[in-house]
mmCIF file of C-alpha atoms in Angstrom:
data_model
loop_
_atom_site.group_PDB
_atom_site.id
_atom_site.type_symbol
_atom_site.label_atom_id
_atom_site.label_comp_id
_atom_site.label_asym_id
_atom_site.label_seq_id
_atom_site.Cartn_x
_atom_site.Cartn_y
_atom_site.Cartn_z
ATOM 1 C CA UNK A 1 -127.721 -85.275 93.457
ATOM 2 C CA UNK A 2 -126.942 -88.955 94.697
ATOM 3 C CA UNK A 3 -129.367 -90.910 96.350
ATOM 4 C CA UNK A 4 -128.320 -94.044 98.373
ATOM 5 C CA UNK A 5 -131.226 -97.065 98.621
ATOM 6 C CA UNK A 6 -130.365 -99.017 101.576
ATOM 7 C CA UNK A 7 -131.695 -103.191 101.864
ATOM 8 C CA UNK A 8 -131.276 -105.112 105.421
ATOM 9 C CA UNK A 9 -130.884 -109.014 105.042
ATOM 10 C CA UNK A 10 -133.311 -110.594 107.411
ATOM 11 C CA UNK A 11 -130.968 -113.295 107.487
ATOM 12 C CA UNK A 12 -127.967 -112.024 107.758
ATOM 13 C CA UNK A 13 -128.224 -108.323 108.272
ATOM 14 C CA UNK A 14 -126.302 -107.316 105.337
ATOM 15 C CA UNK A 15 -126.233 -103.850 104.362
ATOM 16 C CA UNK A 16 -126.397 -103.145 100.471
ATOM 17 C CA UNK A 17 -125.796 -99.739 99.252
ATOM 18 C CA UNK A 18 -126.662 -98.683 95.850
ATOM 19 C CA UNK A 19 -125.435 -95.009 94.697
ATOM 20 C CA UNK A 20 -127.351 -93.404 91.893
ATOM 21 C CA UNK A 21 -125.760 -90.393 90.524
ATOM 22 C CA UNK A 22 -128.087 -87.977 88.091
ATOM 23 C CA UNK A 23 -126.802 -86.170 85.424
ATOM 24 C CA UNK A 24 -125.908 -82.367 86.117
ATOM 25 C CA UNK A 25 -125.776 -79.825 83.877
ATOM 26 C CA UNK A 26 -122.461 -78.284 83.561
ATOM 27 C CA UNK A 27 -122.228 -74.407 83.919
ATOM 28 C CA UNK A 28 -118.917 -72.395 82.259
ATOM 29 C CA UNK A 29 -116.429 -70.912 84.215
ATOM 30 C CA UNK A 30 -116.537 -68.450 80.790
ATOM 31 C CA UNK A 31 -118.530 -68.527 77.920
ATOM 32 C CA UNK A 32 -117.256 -66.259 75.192
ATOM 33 C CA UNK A 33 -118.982 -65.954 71.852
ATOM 34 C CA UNK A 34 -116.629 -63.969 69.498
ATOM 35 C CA UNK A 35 -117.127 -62.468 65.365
ATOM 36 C CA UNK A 36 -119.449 -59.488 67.015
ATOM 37 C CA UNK A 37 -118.399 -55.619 65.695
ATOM 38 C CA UNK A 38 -116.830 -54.430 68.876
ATOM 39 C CA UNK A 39 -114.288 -56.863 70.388
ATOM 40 C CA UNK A 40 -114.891 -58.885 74.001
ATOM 41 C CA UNK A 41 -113.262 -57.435 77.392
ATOM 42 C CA UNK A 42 -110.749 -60.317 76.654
ATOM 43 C CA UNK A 43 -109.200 -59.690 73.299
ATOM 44 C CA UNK A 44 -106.516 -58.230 72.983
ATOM 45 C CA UNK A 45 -105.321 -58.367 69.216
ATOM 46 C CA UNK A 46 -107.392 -59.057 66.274
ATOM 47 C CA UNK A 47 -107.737 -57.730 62.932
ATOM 48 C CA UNK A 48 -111.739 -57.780 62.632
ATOM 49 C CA UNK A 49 -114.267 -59.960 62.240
ATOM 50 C CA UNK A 50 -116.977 -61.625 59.665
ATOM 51 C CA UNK A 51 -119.960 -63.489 60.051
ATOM 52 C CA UNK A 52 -120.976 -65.923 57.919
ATOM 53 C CA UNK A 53 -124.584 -66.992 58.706
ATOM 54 C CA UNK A 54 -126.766 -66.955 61.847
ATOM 55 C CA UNK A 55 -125.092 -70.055 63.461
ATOM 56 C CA UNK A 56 -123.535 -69.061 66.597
ATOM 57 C CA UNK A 57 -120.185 -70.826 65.212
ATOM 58 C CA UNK A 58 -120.341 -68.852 61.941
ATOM 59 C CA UNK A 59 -119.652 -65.881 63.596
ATOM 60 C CA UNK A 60 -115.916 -65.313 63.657
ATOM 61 C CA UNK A 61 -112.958 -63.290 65.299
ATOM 62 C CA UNK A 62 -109.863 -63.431 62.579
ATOM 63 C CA UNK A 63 -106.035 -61.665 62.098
ATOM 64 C CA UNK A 64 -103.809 -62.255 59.751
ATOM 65 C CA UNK A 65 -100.908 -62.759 62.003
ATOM 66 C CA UNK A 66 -102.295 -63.711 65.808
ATOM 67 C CA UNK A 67 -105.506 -63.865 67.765
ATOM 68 C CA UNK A 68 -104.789 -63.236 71.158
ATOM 69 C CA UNK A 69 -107.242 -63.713 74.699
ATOM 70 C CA UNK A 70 -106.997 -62.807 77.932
ATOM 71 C CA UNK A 71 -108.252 -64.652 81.289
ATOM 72 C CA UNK A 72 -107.973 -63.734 84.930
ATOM 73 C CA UNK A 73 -109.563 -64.610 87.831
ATOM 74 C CA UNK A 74 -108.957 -68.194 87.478
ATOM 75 C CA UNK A 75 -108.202 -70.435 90.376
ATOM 76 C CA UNK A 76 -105.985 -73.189 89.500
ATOM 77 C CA UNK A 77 -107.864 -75.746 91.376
ATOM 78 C CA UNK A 78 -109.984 -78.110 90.306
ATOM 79 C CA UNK A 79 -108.401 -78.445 87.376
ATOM 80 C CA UNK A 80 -109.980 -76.554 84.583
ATOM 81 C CA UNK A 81 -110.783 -77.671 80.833
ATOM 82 C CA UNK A 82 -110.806 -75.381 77.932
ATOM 83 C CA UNK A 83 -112.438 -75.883 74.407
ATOM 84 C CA UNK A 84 -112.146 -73.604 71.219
ATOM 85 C CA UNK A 85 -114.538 -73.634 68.435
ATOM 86 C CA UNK A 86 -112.891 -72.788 64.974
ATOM 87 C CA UNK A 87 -114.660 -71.943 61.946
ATOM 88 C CA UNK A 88 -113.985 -70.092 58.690
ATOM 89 C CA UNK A 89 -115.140 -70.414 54.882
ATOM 90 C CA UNK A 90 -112.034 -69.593 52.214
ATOM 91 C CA UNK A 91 -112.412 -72.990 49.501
ATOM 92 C CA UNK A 92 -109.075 -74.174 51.354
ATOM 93 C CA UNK A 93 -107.858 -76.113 54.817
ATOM 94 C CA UNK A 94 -106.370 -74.073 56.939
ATOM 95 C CA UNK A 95 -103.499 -75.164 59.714
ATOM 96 C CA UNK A 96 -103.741 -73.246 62.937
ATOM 97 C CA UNK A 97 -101.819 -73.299 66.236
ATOM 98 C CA UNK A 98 -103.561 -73.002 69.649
ATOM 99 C CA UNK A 99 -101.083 -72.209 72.545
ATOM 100 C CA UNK A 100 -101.911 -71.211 76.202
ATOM 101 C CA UNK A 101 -99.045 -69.369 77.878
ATOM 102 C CA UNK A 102 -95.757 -71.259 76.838
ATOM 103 C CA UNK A 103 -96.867 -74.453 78.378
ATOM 104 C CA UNK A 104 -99.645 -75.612 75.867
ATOM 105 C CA UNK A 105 -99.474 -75.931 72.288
ATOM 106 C CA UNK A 106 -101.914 -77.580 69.624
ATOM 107 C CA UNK A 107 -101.776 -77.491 66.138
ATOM 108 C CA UNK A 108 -105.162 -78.507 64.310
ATOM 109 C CA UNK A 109 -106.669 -77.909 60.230
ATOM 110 C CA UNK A 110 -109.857 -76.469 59.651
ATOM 111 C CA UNK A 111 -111.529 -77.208 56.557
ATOM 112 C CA UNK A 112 -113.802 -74.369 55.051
ATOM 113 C CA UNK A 113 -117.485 -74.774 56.546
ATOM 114 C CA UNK A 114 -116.777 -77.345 58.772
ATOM 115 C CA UNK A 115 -116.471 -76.373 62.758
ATOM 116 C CA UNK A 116 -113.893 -77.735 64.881
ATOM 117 C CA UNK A 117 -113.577 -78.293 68.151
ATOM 118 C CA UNK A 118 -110.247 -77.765 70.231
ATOM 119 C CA UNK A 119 -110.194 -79.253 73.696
ATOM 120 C CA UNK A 120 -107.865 -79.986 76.204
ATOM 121 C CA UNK A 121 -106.556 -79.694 80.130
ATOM 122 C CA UNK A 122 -105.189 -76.298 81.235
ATOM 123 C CA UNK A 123 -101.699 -77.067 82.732
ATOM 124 C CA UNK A 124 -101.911 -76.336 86.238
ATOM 125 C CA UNK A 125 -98.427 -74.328 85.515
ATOM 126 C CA UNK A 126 -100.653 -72.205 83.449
ATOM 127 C CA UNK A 127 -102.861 -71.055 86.600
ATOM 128 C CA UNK A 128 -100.406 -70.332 89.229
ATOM 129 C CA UNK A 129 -101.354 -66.593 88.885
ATOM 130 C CA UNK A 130 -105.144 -66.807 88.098
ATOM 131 C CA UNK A 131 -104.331 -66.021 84.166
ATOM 132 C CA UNK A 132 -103.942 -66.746 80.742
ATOM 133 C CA UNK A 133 -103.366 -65.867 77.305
ATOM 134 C CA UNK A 134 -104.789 -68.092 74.461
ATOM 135 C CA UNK A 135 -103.360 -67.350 71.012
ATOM 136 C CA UNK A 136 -104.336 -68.554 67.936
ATOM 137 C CA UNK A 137 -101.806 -68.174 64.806
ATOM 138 C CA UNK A 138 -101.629 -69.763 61.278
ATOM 139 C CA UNK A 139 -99.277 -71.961 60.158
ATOM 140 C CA UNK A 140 -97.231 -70.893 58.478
ATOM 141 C CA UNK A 141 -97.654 -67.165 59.647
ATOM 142 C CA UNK A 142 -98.051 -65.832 56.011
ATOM 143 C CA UNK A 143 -99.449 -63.387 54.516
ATOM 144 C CA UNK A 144 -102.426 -65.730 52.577
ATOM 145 C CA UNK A 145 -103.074 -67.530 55.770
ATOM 146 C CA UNK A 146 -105.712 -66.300 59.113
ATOM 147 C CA UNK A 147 -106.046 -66.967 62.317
ATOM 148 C CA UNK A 148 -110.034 -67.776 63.669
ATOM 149 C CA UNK A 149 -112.267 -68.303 66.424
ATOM 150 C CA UNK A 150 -116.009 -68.580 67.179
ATOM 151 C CA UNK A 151 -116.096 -69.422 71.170
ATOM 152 C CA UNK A 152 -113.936 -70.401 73.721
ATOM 153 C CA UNK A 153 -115.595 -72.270 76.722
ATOM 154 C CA UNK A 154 -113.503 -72.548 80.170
ATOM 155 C CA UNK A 155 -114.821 -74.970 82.677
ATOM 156 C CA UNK A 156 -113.857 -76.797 85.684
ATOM 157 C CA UNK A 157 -112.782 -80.498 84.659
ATOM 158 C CA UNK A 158 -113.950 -82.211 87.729
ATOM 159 C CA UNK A 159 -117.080 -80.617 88.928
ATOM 160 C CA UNK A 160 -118.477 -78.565 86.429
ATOM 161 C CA UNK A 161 -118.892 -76.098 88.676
ATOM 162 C CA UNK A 162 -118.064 -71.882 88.593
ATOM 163 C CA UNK A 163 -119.812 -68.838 87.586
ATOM 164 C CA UNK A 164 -121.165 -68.452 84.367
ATOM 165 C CA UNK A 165 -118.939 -65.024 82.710
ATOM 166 C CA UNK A 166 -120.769 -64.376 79.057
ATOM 167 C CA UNK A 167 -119.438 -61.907 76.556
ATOM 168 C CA UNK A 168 -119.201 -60.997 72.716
ATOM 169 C CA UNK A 169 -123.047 -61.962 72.678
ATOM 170 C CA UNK A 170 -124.680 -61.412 76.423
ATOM 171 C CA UNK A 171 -128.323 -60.969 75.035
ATOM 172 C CA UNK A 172 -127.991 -64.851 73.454
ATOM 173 C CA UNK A 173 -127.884 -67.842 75.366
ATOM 174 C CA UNK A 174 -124.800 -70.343 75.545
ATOM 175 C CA UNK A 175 -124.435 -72.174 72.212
ATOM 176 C CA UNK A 176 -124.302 -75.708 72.901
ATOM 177 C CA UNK A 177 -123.105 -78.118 69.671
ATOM 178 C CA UNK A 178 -122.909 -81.429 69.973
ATOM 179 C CA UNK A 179 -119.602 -83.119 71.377
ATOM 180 C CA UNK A 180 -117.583 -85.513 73.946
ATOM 181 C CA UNK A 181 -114.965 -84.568 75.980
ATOM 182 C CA UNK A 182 -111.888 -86.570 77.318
ATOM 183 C CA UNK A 183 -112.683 -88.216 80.443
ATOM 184 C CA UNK A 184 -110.984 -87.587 83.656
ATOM 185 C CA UNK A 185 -108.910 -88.270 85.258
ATOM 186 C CA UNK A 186 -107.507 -90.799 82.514
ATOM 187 C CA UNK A 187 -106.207 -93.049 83.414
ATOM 188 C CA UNK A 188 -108.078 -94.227 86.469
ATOM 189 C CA UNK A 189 -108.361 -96.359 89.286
ATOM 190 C CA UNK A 190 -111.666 -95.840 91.169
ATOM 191 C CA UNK A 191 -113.841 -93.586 88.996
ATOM 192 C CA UNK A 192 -113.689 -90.856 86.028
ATOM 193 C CA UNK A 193 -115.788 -88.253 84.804
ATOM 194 C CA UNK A 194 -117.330 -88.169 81.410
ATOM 195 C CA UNK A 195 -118.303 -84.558 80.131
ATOM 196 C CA UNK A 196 -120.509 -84.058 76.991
ATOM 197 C CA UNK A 197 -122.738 -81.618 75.677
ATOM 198 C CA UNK A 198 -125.950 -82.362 73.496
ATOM 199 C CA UNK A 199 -126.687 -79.465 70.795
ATOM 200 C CA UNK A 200 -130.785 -80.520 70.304
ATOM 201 C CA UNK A 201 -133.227 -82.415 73.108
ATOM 202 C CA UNK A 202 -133.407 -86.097 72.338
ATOM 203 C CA UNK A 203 -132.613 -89.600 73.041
ATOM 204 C CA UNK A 204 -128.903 -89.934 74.179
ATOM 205 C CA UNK A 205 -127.121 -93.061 74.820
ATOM 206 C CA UNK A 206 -123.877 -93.137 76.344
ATOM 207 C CA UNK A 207 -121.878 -96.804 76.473
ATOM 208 C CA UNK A 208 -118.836 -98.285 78.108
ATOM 209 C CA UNK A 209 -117.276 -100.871 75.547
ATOM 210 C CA UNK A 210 -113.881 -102.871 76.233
ATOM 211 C CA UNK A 211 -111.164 -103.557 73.975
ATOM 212 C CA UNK A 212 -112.701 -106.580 72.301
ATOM 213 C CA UNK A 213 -116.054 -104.364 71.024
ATOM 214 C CA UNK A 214 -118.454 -105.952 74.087
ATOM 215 C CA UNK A 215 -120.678 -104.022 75.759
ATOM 216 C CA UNK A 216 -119.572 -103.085 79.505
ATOM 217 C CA UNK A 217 -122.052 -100.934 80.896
ATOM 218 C CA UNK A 218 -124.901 -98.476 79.859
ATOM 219 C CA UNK A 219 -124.412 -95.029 81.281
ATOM 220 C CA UNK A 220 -127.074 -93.046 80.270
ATOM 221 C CA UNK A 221 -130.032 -94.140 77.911
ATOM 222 C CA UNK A 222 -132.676 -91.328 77.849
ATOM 223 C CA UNK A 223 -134.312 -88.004 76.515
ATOM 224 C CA UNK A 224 -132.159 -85.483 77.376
ATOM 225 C CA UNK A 225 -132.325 -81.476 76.946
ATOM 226 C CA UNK A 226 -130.059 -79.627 75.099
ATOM 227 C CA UNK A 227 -126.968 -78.851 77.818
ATOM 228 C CA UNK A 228 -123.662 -79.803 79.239
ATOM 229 C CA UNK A 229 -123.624 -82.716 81.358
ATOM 230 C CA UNK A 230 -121.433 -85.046 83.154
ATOM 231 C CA UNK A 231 -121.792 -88.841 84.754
ATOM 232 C CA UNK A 232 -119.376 -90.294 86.858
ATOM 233 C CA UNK A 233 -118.227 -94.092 86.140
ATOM 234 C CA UNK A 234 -117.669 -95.978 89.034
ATOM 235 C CA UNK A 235 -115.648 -98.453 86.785
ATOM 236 C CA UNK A 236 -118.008 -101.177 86.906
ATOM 237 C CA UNK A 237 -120.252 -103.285 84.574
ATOM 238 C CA UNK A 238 -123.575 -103.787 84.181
ATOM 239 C CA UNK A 239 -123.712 -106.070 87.672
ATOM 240 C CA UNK A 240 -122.375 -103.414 89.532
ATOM 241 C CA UNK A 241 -118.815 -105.411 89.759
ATOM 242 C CA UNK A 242 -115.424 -103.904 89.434
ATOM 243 C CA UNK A 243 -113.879 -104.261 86.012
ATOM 244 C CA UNK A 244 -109.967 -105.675 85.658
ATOM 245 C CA UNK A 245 -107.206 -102.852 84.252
ATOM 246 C CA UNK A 246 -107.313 -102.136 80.713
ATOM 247 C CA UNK A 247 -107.904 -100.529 77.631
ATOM 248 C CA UNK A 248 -112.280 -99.260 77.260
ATOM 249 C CA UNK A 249 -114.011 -96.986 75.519
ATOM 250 C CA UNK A 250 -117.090 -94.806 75.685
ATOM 251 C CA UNK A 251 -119.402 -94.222 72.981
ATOM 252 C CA UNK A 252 -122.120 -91.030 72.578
ATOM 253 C CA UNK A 253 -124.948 -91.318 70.244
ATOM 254 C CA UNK A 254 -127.597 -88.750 69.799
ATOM 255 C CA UNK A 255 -129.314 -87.687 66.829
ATOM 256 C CA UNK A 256 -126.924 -87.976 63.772
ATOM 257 C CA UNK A 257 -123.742 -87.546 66.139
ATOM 258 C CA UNK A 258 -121.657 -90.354 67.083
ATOM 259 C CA UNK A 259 -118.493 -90.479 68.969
ATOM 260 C CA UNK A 260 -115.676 -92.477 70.359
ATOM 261 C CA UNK A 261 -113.222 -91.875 72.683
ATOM 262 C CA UNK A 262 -110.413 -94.147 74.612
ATOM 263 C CA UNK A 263 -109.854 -94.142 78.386
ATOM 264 C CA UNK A 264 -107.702 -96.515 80.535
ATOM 265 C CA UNK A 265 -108.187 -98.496 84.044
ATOM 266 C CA UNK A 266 -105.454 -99.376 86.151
ATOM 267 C CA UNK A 267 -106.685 -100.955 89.522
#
């Protein structure tokens, strides 16, 4: 929702227009959980799966050679973000590469116990025809080596906006953990879009910071449920004035989480 407070001068009829825009909770295009006995409606090769505790992320998908999802039904605009979560326990680091299509490859190491998060733009080339196929391979393809996956979130980047599609776990809600997303569009020259998610309710603080480590503007400083949100930066500062091109960056703090991440303004 944005609400607009309007103040008429006396003196010199000036119209002042502040815009307040509330946080929104972000709903999934798809929400998949993987790691349960019988696979989802979108795999289509695995070897099995293991689960390693009750955490939503311990629960795994895994193949020694390829993991391999299906998507349809996607429209290609707005443009749409995806995020995997990747999580195994084997006492070693473990290389694997995330592609989407031809068009989008990632390679990333998961250490044993620790979940990652994968995220990144869908190439609009990618959505032409409403589909996808995610794979998720080791590197190298051996033998010794597998190929994981706990979740794999799809959402729209700008908005935040299409209908929530759960499977692997429909009788559990959607497992939120905490983390901060790229903003977009980066780089900018009237506004961007910053999209986190906050795993348990507290205070959150979100902070614009510029190059030189001073403190910009103050985006959101409040209790917050657990969710998906986004804000919109107008690229302003704290007095509401336009702020020159350049390198900032935007800090999230809630609980014991903290992160950084870089974004660029070119006016």
């Amino acid at each position: 929702n944005v609400y607009e407070f309007f103040k008429k001068s006396d003196t010199s009829g000036t119209r002042i227009c502040l815009n307040v825009e509330e946080m929104e909770k972000v709903p999934p295009f798809y929400a998949i959980n993987f790691g349960s006995p019988d696979p989802t409606p979108f795999t289509i090769e695995r070897d099995g799966y293991v689960a390693y505790g009750e955490n939503f992320f311990e629960s795994v998908d895994f193949d020694s050679t390829k993991l391999i999802y299906h998507f349809d039904g996607i429209e290609p605009a707005p443009q749409k973000n995806i995020e995997l979560v990747l999580y195994h326990e084997s006492n070693k680091d473990r290389e694997l590469r995330i592609k989407i299509d031809n068009h989008w490859t990632r390679n990333v190491w998961v250490s044993s116990g620790e979940p990652v998060v994968v995220e990144g733009m869908i190439p609009a080339s990618c959505l032409e025809d409403g589909e996808i196929n995610v794979t998720i391979e080791p590197v190298p393809p051996t033998n010794n080596e597998l190929a994981v996956c706990s979740a794999i979130w799809i959402y729209d980047l700008s908005t935040g906006q299409g209908g929530s599609q759960f499977a692997g776990k429909p009788d559990k809600t959607l497992p939120i953990i905490y983390s901060l997303r790229n903003s977009y569009p980066d780089p900018f020259s009237k506004n961007t879009i910053i999209s986190y998610s906050i795993a348990k309710s507290g205070n959150v603080s979100l902070k614009i910071y510029d190059i030189s480590g001073r403190l910009i503007k103050t985006l959101v400083n409040k209790e917050q449920d657990q969710g998906m949100y986004k804000i919109r930066w107008e690229g302003t500062n704290k007095y509401n004035r336009k702020v020159s091109s350049g390198v900032y960056f935007y800090r999230l703090k809630s609980g014991n989480f903290l992160s950084t991440k870089k974004m660029v303004c070119v006016r």
